[in-house]
Coordinates of C-alpha atoms in Angstrom, one line a residue:
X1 CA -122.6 3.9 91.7
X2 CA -118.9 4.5 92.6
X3 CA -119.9 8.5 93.7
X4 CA -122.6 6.4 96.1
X5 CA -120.1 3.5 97.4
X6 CA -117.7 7.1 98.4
X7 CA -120.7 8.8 100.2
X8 CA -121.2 5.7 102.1
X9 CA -117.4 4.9 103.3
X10 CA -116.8 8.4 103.9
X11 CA -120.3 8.4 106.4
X12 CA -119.1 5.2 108.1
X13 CA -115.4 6.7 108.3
X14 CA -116.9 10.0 110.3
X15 CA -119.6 7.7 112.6
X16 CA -115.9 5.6 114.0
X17 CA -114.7 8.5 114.5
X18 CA -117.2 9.5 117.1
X19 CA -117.6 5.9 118.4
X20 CA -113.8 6.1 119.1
X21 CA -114.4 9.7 121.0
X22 CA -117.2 8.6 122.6
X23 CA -115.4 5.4 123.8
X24 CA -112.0 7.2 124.6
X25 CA -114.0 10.1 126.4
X26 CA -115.1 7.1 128.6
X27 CA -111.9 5.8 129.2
X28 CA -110.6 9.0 130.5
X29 CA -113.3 9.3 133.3
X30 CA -113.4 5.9 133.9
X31 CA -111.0 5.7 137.0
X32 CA -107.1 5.8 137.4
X33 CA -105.4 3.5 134.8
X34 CA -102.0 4.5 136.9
X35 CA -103.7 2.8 139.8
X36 CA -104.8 -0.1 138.2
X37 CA -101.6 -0.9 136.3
X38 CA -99.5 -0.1 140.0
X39 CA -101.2 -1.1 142.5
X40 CA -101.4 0.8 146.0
X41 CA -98.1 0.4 147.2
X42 CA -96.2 2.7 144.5
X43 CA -95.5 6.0 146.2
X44 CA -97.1 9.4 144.7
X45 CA -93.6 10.6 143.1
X46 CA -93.4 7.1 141.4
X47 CA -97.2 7.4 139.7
X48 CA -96.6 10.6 139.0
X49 CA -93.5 10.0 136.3
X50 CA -95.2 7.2 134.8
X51 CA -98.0 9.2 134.3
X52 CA -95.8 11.9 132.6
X53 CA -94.1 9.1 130.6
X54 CA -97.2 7.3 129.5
X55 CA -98.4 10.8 128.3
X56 CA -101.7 11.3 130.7
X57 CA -101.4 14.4 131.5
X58 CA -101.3 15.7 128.0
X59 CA -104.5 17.7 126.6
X60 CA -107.3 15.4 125.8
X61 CA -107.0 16.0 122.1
X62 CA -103.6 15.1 122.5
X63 CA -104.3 11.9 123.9
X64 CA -107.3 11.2 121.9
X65 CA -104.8 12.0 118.5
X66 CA -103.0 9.3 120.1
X67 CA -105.2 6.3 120.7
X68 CA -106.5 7.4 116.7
X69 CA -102.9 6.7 115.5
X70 CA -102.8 4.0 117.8
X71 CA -106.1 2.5 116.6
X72 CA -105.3 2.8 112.7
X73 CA -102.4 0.2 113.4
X74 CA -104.9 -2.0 115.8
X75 CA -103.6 -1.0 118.7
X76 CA -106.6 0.3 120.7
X77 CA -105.4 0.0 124.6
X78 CA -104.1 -3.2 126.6
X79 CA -106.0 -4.8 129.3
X80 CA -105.5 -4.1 132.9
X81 CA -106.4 -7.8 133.7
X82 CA -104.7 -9.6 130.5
X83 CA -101.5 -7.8 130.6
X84 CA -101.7 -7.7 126.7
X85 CA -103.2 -6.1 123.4
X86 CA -107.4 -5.4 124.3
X87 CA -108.0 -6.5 120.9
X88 CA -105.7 -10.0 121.3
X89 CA -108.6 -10.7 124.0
X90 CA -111.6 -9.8 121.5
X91 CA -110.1 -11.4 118.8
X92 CA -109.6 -14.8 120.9
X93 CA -113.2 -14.5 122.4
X94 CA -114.9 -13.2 118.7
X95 CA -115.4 -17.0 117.5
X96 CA -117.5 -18.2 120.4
X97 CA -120.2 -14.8 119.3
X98 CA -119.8 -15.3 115.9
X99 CA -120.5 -18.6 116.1
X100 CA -123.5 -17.9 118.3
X101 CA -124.4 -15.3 115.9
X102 CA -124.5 -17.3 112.9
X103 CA -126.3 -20.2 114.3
X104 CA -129.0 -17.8 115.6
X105 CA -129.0 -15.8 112.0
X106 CA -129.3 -19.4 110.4
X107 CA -132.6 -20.5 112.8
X108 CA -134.3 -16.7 112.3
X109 CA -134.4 -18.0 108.0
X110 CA -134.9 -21.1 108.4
X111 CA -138.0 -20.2 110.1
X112 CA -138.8 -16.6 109.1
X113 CA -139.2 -17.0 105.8
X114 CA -141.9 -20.0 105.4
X115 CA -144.1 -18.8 108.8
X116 CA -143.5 -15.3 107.3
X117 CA -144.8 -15.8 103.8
X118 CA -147.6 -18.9 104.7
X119 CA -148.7 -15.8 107.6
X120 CA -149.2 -13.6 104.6
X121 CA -150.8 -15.9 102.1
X122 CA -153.5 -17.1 104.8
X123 CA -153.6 -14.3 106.9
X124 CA -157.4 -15.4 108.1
X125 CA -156.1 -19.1 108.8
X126 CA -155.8 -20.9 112.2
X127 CA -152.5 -21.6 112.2
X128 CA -151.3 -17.9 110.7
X129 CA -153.3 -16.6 113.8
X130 CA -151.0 -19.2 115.8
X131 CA -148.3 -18.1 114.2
X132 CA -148.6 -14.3 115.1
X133 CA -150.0 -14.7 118.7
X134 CA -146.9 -16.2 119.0
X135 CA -144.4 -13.8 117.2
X136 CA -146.1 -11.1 119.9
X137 CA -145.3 -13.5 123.0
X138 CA -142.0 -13.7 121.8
X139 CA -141.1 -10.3 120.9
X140 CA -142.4 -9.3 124.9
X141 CA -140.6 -11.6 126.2
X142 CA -136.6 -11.1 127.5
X143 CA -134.0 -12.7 125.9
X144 CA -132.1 -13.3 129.7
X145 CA -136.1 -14.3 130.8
X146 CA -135.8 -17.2 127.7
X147 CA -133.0 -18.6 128.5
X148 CA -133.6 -19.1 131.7
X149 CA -136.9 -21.2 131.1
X150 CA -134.9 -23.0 128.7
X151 CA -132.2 -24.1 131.3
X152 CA -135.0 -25.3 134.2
X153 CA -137.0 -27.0 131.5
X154 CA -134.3 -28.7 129.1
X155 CA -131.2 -28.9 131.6
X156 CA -132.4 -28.8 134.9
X157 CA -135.8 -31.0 134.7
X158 CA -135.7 -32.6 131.5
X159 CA -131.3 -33.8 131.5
X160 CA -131.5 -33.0 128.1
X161 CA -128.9 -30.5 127.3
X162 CA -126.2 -28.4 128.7
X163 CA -126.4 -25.2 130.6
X164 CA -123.9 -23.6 129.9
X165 CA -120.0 -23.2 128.8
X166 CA -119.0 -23.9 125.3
X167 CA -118.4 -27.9 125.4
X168 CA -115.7 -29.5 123.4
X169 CA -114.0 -27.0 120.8
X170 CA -111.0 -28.1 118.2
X171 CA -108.4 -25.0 116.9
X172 CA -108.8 -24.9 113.1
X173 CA -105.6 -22.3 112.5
X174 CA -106.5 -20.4 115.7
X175 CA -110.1 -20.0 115.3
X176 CA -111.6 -22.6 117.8
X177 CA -115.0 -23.4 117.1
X178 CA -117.6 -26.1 118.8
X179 CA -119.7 -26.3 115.5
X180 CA -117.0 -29.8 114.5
X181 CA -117.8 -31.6 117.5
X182 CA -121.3 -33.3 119.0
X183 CA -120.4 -31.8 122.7
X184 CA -119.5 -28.4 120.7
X185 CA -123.3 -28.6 118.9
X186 CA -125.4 -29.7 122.2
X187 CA -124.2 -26.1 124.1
X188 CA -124.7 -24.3 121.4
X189 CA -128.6 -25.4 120.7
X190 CA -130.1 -23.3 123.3
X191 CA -127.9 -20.2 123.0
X192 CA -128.7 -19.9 119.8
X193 CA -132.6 -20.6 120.0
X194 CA -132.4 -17.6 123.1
X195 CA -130.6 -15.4 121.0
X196 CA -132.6 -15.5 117.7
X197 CA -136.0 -15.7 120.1
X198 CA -136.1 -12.0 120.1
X199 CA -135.1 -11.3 116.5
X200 CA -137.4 -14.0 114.9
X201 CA -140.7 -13.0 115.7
X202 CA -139.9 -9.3 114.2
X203 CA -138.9 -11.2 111.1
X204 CA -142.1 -12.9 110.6
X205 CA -144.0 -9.7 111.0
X206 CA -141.5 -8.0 108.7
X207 CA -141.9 -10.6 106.0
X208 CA -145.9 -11.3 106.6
X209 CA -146.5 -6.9 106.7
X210 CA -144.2 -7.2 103.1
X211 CA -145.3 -10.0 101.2
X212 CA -148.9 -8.9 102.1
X213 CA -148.5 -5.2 100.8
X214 CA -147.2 -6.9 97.6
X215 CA -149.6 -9.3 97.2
X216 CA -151.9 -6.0 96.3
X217 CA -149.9 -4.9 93.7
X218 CA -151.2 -4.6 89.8
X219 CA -148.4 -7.0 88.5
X220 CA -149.3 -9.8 90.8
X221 CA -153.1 -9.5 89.3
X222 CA -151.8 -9.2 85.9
X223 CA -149.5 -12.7 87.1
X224 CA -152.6 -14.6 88.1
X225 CA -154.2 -13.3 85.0
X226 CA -151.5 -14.9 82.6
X227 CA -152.5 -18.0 84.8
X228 CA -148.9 -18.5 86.3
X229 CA -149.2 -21.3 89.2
X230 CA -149.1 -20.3 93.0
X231 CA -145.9 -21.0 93.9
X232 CA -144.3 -19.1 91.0
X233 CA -146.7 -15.9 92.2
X234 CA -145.7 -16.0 95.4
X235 CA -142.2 -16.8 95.5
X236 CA -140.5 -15.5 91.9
X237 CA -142.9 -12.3 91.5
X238 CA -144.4 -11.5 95.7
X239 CA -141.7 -12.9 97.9
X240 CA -138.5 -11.3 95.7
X241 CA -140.0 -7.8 96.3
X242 CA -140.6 -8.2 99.3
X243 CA -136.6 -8.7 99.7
X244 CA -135.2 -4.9 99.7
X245 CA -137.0 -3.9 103.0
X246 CA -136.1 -7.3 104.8
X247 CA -132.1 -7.3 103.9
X248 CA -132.4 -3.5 105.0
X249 CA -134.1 -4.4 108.4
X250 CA -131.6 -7.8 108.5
X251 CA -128.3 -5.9 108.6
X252 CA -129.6 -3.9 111.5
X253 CA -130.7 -6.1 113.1
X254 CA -127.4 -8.6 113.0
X255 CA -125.3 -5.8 114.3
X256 CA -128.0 -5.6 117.1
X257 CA -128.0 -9.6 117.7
X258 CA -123.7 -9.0 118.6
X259 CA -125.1 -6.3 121.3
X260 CA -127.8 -8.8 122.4
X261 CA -125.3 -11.3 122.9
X262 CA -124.2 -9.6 126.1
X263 CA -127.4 -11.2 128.1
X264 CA -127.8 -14.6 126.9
X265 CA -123.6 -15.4 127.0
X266 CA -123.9 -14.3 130.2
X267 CA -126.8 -16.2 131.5
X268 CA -125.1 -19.7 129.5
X269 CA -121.7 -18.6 130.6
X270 CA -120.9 -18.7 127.0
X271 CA -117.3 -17.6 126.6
X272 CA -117.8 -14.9 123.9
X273 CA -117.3 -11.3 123.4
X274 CA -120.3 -10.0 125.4
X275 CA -119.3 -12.4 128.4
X276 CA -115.7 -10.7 128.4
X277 CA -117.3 -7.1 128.7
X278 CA -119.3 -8.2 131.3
X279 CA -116.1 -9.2 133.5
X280 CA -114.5 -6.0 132.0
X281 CA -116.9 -3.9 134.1
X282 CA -116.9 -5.7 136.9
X283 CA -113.2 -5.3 137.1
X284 CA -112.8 -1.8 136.2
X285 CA -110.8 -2.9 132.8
X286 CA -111.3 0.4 130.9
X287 CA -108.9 -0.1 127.9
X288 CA -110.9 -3.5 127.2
X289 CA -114.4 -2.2 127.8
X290 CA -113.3 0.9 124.9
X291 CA -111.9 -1.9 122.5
X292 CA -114.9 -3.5 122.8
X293 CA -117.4 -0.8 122.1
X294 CA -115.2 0.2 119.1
X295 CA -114.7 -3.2 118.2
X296 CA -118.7 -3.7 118.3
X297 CA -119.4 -0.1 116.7
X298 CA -117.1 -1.2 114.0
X299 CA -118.6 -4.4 113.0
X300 CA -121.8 -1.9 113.2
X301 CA -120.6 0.4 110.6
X302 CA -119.0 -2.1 108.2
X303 CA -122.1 -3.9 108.1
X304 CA -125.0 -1.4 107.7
X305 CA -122.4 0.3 104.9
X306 CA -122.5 -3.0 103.1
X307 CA -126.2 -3.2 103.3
X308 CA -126.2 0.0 101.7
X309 CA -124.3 -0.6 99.0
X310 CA -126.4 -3.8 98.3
X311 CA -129.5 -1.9 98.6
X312 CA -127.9 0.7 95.7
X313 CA -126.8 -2.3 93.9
X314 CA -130.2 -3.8 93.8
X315 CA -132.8 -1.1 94.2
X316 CA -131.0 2.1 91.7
X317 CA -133.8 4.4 93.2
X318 CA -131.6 5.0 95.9
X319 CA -128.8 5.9 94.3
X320 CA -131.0 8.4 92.4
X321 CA -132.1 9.8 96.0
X322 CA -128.9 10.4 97.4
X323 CA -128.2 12.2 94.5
X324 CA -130.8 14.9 95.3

């Protein structure tokens, strides 16, 4: 197991390496940072020895040696626009996406699960037929193309809820979070039902495809045979194998949800991490839009290499494969 926990940290170690190339290559062709930290008026002679004194017109692998050094001590570029650390910004803006994130990861099980296993138990039923039209409706349908029924039918016709922004947030130690206050909870309902509309319908398939492949196995016969009750077949013995292939698929897909963020913060205005890169690109803030792309690749890595080491933990088989 510890020779398998190596393989993994050294694979995740090599893929932030190329993340951070890939997002420093970026940075390089991505305008004049001189230009941008100067302004017009500086005269050539003046932009030319900062340039020599900031070290940008070393060789790339210079540079790129650089930023890694940088990087291991968090320091991965300051923003144009902020006038400070790139990663000061993303760490102040990370608790309004995790936030989103978790509330959306928290509505996907509550929901998932149940629909998912009822889907596979009665698979011939009307409502499991509901139930599936329905995960295909919302899988083709945008998140951005969600939210925006959302807002006309809950904000804009019915006065129900807010449209957009954060509401009222309180600073616990730094972090502030909306999830403590009534205001805070009422803008956060429909980001979060938008966000987990795309990843919840998958999840119900997942689960249902699963739990019904298992439900044909030999020792959930030779359960019903020894007369064990419904719920204990279906939950204890079918639903806890069908487990391994969901966590898989779930720490994917949680990286993904971060990513996916990026359309419904902007459409709610929601003051997170995918709303900051948006304003990144639209003003040309390089060193931020490269933090964030490492940050994000980062939070990636860490968590598909996790997932793999649960996976090992609980299914040895794989350790055995990556063996061969």
């Amino acid at each position: 197991m510890f020779a398998f926990i190596v393989r993994r940290i050294a694979q995740a170690i090599i893929v932030m390496l190329v993340i951070s190339f890939i997002g420093f290559a970026i940075k390089q062709s991505f305008g004049d940072p001189i230009r941008e930290i100067t302004g017009v008026t500086v005269s050539v002679a003046e932009r030319t020895k900062l340039r020599n004194e900031l070290g940008l017109n070393d060789p790339f692998l210079v540079q790129f040696g650089r930023f890694m050094k940088g990087a291991v001590h968090g320091d991965i570029g300051r923003s144009f626009f902020y006038k400070k650390s790139a990663l000061d910004v993303i760490l102040t803006k990370a608790p309004a996406t995790l936030e989103l994130v978790f509330c959306s990861a928290i509505i996907i099980v509550l929901f998932s699960i149940p629909l998912g296993i009822y889907s596979a138990i009665k698979p011939r039923s009307i409502l499991s037929r509901i139930i599936m039209s329905g995960s295909t409706l919302g899988v083709s349908i945008p998140v951005f193309l969600t939210a925006i029924l959302m807002i006309y039918i809950f904000s804009v016709e019915l006065h129900w809820l807010p449209s957009y922004g954060r509401g009222e947030t309180i600073n616990l130690g730094g972090w502030r979070t909306g999830l403590l206050t009534l205001d805070g909870l009422k803008h956060l309902i429909m980001p979060s039902i938008a966000l987990s509309s795309i990843m919840l319908p998958l999840f119900i398939r997942l689960i249902r495809s699963e739990m019904m492949e298992v439900l044909q196995n030999d020792y959930i016969k030779y359960a019903w045979a020894k007369g064990l009750t419904p719920r204990r077949v279906w939950i204890v013995h079918a639903f806890k194998n069908t487990l391994l292939p969901v966590i898989t698929v779930g720490g994917v897909q949680l990286g993904t949800m971060i990513a996916f963020t990026i359309l419904t913060e902007t459409v709610f205005q929601w003051q997170g991490m995918g709303f900051m890169f948006i304003e990144a690109v639209e003003r040309g803030d390089a060193p931020l839009m490269v933090a964030y792309l490492v940050v994000v690749g980062f939070i990636f890595v860490i968590v598909n290499t996790l997932v793999d080491v649960i996976y090992g933990l609980v299914n040895p088989q794989v350790r055995i494969t990556g063996q061969k």
